[in-house]
PDB file of C-alpha atoms in Angstrom:
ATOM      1  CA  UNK O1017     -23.331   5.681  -6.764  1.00 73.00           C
ATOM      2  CA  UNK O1018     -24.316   2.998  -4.053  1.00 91.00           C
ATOM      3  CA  UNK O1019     -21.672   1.175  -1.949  1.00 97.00           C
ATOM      4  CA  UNK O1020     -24.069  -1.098  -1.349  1.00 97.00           C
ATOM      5  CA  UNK O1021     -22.962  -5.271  -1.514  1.00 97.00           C
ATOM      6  CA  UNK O1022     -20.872  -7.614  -0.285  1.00 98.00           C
ATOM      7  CA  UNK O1023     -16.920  -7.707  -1.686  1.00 98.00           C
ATOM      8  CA  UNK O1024     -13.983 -10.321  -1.435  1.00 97.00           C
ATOM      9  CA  UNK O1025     -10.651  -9.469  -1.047  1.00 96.00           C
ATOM     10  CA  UNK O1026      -8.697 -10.106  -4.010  1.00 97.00           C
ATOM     11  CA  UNK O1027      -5.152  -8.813  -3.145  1.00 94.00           C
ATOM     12  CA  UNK O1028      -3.213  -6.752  -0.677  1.00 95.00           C
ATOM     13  CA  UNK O1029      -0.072  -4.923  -1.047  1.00 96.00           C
ATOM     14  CA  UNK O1030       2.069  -3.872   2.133  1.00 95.00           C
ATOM     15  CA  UNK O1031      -0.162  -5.727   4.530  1.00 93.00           C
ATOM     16  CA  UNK O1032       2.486  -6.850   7.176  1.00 94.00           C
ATOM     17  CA  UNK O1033       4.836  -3.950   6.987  1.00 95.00           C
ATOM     18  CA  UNK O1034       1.869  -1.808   7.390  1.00 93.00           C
ATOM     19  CA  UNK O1035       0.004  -4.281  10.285  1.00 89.00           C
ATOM     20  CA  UNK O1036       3.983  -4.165  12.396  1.00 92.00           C
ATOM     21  CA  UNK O1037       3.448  -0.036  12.227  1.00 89.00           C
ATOM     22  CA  UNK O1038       0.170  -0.480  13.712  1.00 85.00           C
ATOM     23  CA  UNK O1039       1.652  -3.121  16.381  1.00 86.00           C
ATOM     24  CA  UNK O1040      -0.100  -5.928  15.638  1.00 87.00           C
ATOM     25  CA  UNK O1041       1.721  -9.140  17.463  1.00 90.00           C
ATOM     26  CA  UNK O1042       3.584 -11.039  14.195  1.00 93.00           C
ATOM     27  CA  UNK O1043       1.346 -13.728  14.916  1.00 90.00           C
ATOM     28  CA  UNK O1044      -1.640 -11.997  14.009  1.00 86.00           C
ATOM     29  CA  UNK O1045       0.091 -10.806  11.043  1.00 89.00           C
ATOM     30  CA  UNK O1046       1.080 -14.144   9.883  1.00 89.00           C
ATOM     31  CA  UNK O1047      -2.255 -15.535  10.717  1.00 84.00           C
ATOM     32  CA  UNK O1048      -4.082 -12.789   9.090  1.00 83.00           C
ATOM     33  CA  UNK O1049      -2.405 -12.382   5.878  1.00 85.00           C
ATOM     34  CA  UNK O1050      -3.705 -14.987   3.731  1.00 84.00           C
ATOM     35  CA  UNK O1051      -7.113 -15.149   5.627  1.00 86.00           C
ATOM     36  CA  UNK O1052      -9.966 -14.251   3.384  1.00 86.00           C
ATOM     37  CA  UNK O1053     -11.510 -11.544   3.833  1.00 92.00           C
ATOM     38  CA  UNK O1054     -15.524 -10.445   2.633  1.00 96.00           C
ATOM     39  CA  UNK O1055     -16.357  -6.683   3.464  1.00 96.00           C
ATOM     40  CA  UNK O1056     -20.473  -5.960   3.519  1.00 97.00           C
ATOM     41  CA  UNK O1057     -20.963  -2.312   3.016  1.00 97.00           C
ATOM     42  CA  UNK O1058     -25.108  -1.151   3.597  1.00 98.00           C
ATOM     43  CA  UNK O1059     -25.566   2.391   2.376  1.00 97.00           C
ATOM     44  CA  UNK O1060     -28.775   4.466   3.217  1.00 97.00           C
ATOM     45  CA  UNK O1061     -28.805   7.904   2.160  1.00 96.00           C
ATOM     46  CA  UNK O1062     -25.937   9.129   4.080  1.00 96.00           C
ATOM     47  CA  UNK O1063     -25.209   6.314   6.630  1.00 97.00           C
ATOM     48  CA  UNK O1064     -23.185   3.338   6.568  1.00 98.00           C
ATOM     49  CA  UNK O1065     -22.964  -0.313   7.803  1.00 98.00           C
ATOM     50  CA  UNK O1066     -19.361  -1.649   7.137  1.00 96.00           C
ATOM     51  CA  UNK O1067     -19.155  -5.096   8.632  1.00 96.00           C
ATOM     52  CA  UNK O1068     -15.646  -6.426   7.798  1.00 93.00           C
ATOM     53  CA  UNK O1069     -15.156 -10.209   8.292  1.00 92.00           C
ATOM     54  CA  UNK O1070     -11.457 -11.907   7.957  1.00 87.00           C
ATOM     55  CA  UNK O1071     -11.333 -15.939   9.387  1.00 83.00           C
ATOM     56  CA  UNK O1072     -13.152 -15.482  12.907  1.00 84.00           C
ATOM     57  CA  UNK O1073     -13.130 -12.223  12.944  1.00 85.00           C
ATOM     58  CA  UNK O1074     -15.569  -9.247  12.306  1.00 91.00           C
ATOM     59  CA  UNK O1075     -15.049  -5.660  12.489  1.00 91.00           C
ATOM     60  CA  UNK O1076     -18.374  -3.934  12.060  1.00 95.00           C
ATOM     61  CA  UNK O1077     -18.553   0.270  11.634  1.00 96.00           C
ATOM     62  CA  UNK O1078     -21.443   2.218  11.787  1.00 97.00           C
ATOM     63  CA  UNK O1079     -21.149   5.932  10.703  1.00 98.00           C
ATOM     64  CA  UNK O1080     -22.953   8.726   8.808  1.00 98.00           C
ATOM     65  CA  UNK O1081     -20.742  11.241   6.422  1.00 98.00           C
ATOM     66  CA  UNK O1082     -19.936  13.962   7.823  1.00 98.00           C
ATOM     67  CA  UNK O1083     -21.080  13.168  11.512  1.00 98.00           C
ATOM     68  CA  UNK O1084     -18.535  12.186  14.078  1.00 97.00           C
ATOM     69  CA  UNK O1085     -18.578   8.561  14.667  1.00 96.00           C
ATOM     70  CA  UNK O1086     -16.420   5.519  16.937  1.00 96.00           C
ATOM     71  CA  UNK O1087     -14.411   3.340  14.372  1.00 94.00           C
ATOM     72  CA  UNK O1088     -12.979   0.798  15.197  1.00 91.00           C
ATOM     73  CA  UNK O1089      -9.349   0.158  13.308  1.00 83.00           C
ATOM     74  CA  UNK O1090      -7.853  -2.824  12.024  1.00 73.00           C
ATOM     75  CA  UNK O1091      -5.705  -3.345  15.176  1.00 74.00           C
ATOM     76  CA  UNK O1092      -8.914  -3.766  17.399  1.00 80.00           C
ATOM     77  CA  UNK O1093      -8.581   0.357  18.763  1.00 85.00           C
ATOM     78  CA  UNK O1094     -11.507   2.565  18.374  1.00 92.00           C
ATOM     79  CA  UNK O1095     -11.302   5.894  17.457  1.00 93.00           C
ATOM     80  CA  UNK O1096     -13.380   9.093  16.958  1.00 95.00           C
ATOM     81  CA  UNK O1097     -13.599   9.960  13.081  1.00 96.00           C
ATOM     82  CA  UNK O1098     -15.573  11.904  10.735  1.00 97.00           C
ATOM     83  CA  UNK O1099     -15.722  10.080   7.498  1.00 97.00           C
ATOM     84  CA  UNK O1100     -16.526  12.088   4.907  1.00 97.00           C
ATOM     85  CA  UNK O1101     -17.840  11.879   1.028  1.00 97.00           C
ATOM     86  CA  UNK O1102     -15.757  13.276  -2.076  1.00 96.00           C
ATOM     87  CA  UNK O1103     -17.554  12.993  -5.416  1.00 94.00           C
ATOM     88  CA  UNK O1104     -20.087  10.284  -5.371  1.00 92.00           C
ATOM     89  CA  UNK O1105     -17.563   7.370  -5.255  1.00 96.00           C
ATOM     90  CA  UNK O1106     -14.818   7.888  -2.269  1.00 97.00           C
ATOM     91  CA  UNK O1107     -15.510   8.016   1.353  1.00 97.00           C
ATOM     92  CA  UNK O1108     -12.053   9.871   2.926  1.00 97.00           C
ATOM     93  CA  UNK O1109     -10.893  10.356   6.923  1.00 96.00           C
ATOM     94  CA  UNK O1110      -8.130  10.702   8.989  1.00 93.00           C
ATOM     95  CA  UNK O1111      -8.001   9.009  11.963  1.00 88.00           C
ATOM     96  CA  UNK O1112      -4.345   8.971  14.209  1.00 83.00           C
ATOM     97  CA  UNK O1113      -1.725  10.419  11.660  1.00 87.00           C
ATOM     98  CA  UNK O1114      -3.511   7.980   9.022  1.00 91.00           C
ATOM     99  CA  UNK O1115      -5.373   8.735   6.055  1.00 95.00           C
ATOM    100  CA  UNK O1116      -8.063   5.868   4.863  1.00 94.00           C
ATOM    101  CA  UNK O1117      -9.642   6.538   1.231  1.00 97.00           C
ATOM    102  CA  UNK O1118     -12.129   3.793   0.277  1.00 96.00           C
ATOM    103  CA  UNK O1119     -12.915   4.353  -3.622  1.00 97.00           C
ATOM    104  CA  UNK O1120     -15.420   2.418  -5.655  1.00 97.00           C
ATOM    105  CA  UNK O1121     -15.272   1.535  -9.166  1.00 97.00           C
ATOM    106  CA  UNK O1122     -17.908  -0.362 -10.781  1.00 95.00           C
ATOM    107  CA  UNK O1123     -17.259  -3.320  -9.086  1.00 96.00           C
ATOM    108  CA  UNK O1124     -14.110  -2.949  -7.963  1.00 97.00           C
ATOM    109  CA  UNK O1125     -13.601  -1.060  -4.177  1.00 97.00           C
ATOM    110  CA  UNK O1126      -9.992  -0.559  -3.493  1.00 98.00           C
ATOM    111  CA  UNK O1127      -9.057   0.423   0.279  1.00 95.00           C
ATOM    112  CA  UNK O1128      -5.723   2.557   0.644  1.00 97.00           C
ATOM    113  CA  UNK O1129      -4.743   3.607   4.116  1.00 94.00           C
ATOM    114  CA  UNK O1130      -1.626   5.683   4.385  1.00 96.00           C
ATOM    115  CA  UNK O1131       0.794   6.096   7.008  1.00 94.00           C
ATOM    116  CA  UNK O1132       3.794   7.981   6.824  1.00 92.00           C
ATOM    117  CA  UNK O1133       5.478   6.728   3.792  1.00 93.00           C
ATOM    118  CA  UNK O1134       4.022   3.330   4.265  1.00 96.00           C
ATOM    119  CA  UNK O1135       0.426   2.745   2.176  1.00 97.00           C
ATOM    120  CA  UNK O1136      -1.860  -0.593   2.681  1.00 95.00           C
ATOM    121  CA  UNK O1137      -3.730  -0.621  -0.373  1.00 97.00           C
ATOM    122  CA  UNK O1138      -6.451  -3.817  -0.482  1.00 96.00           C
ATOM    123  CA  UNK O1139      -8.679  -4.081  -3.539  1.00 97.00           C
ATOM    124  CA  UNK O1140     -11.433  -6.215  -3.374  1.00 97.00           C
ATOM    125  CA  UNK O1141     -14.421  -7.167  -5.826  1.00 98.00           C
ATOM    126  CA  UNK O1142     -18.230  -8.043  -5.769  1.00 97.00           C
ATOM    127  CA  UNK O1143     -19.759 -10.787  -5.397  1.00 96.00           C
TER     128      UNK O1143
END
């Protein structure tokens, strides 16, 4: 199953307790909560493009499964993480106490990251 496209953010659950945990400023929280938000994912093979773009900004990952790679996280820090690939449809790491599961269905990619006892969970759709 390809990642492949471009997806829109449909809803969010948890977004600003889970953005305070991370330390964002509450600005940034309330600025970035009902910003749009388009994620591009390019697979090939076994590497992936993730450019994330929310208002004026874009967050763009490279990284191939299983391989080491710098990500950078939703609060602007960049971390070392191996991503890797369960089934054909969920790309799983753990990066700083947090787990991140992307998961695609048909057209539907929904985005949990966990933390603690406190889970982001954005789903998002093709378009």
């Amino acid at each position: 199953m390809s990642f492949t496209g471009k997806y829109e953010l449909q809803h969010q659950e948890n977004f600003e307790p889970f953005m305070r945990a991370l330390g964002l400023p509450e600005d940034q929280i309330q600025k970035g909560k009902d910003l749009k938000s388009i994620s591009e994912i390019v697979q090939d093979g076994k590497k992936f493009t993730v450019t994330i773009t929310t208002g004026s900004k874009v967050v763009k990952n490279q990284f191939t499964i299983g391989e080491e790679s710098e990500i950078e996280m939703l609060n602007g820090e960049k971390v070392k993480a191996v991503v890797q690939l369960e089934g054909n449809n969920k790309l799983v790491t753990q990066v700083k106490g947090m787990k991140s599961v992307t998961e695609l269905n048909g057209d539907t990619i929904t985005y949990t990251m966990t933390m603690g006892d406190l889970t982001l969970k954005r789903v998002s759709k093709r378009i």
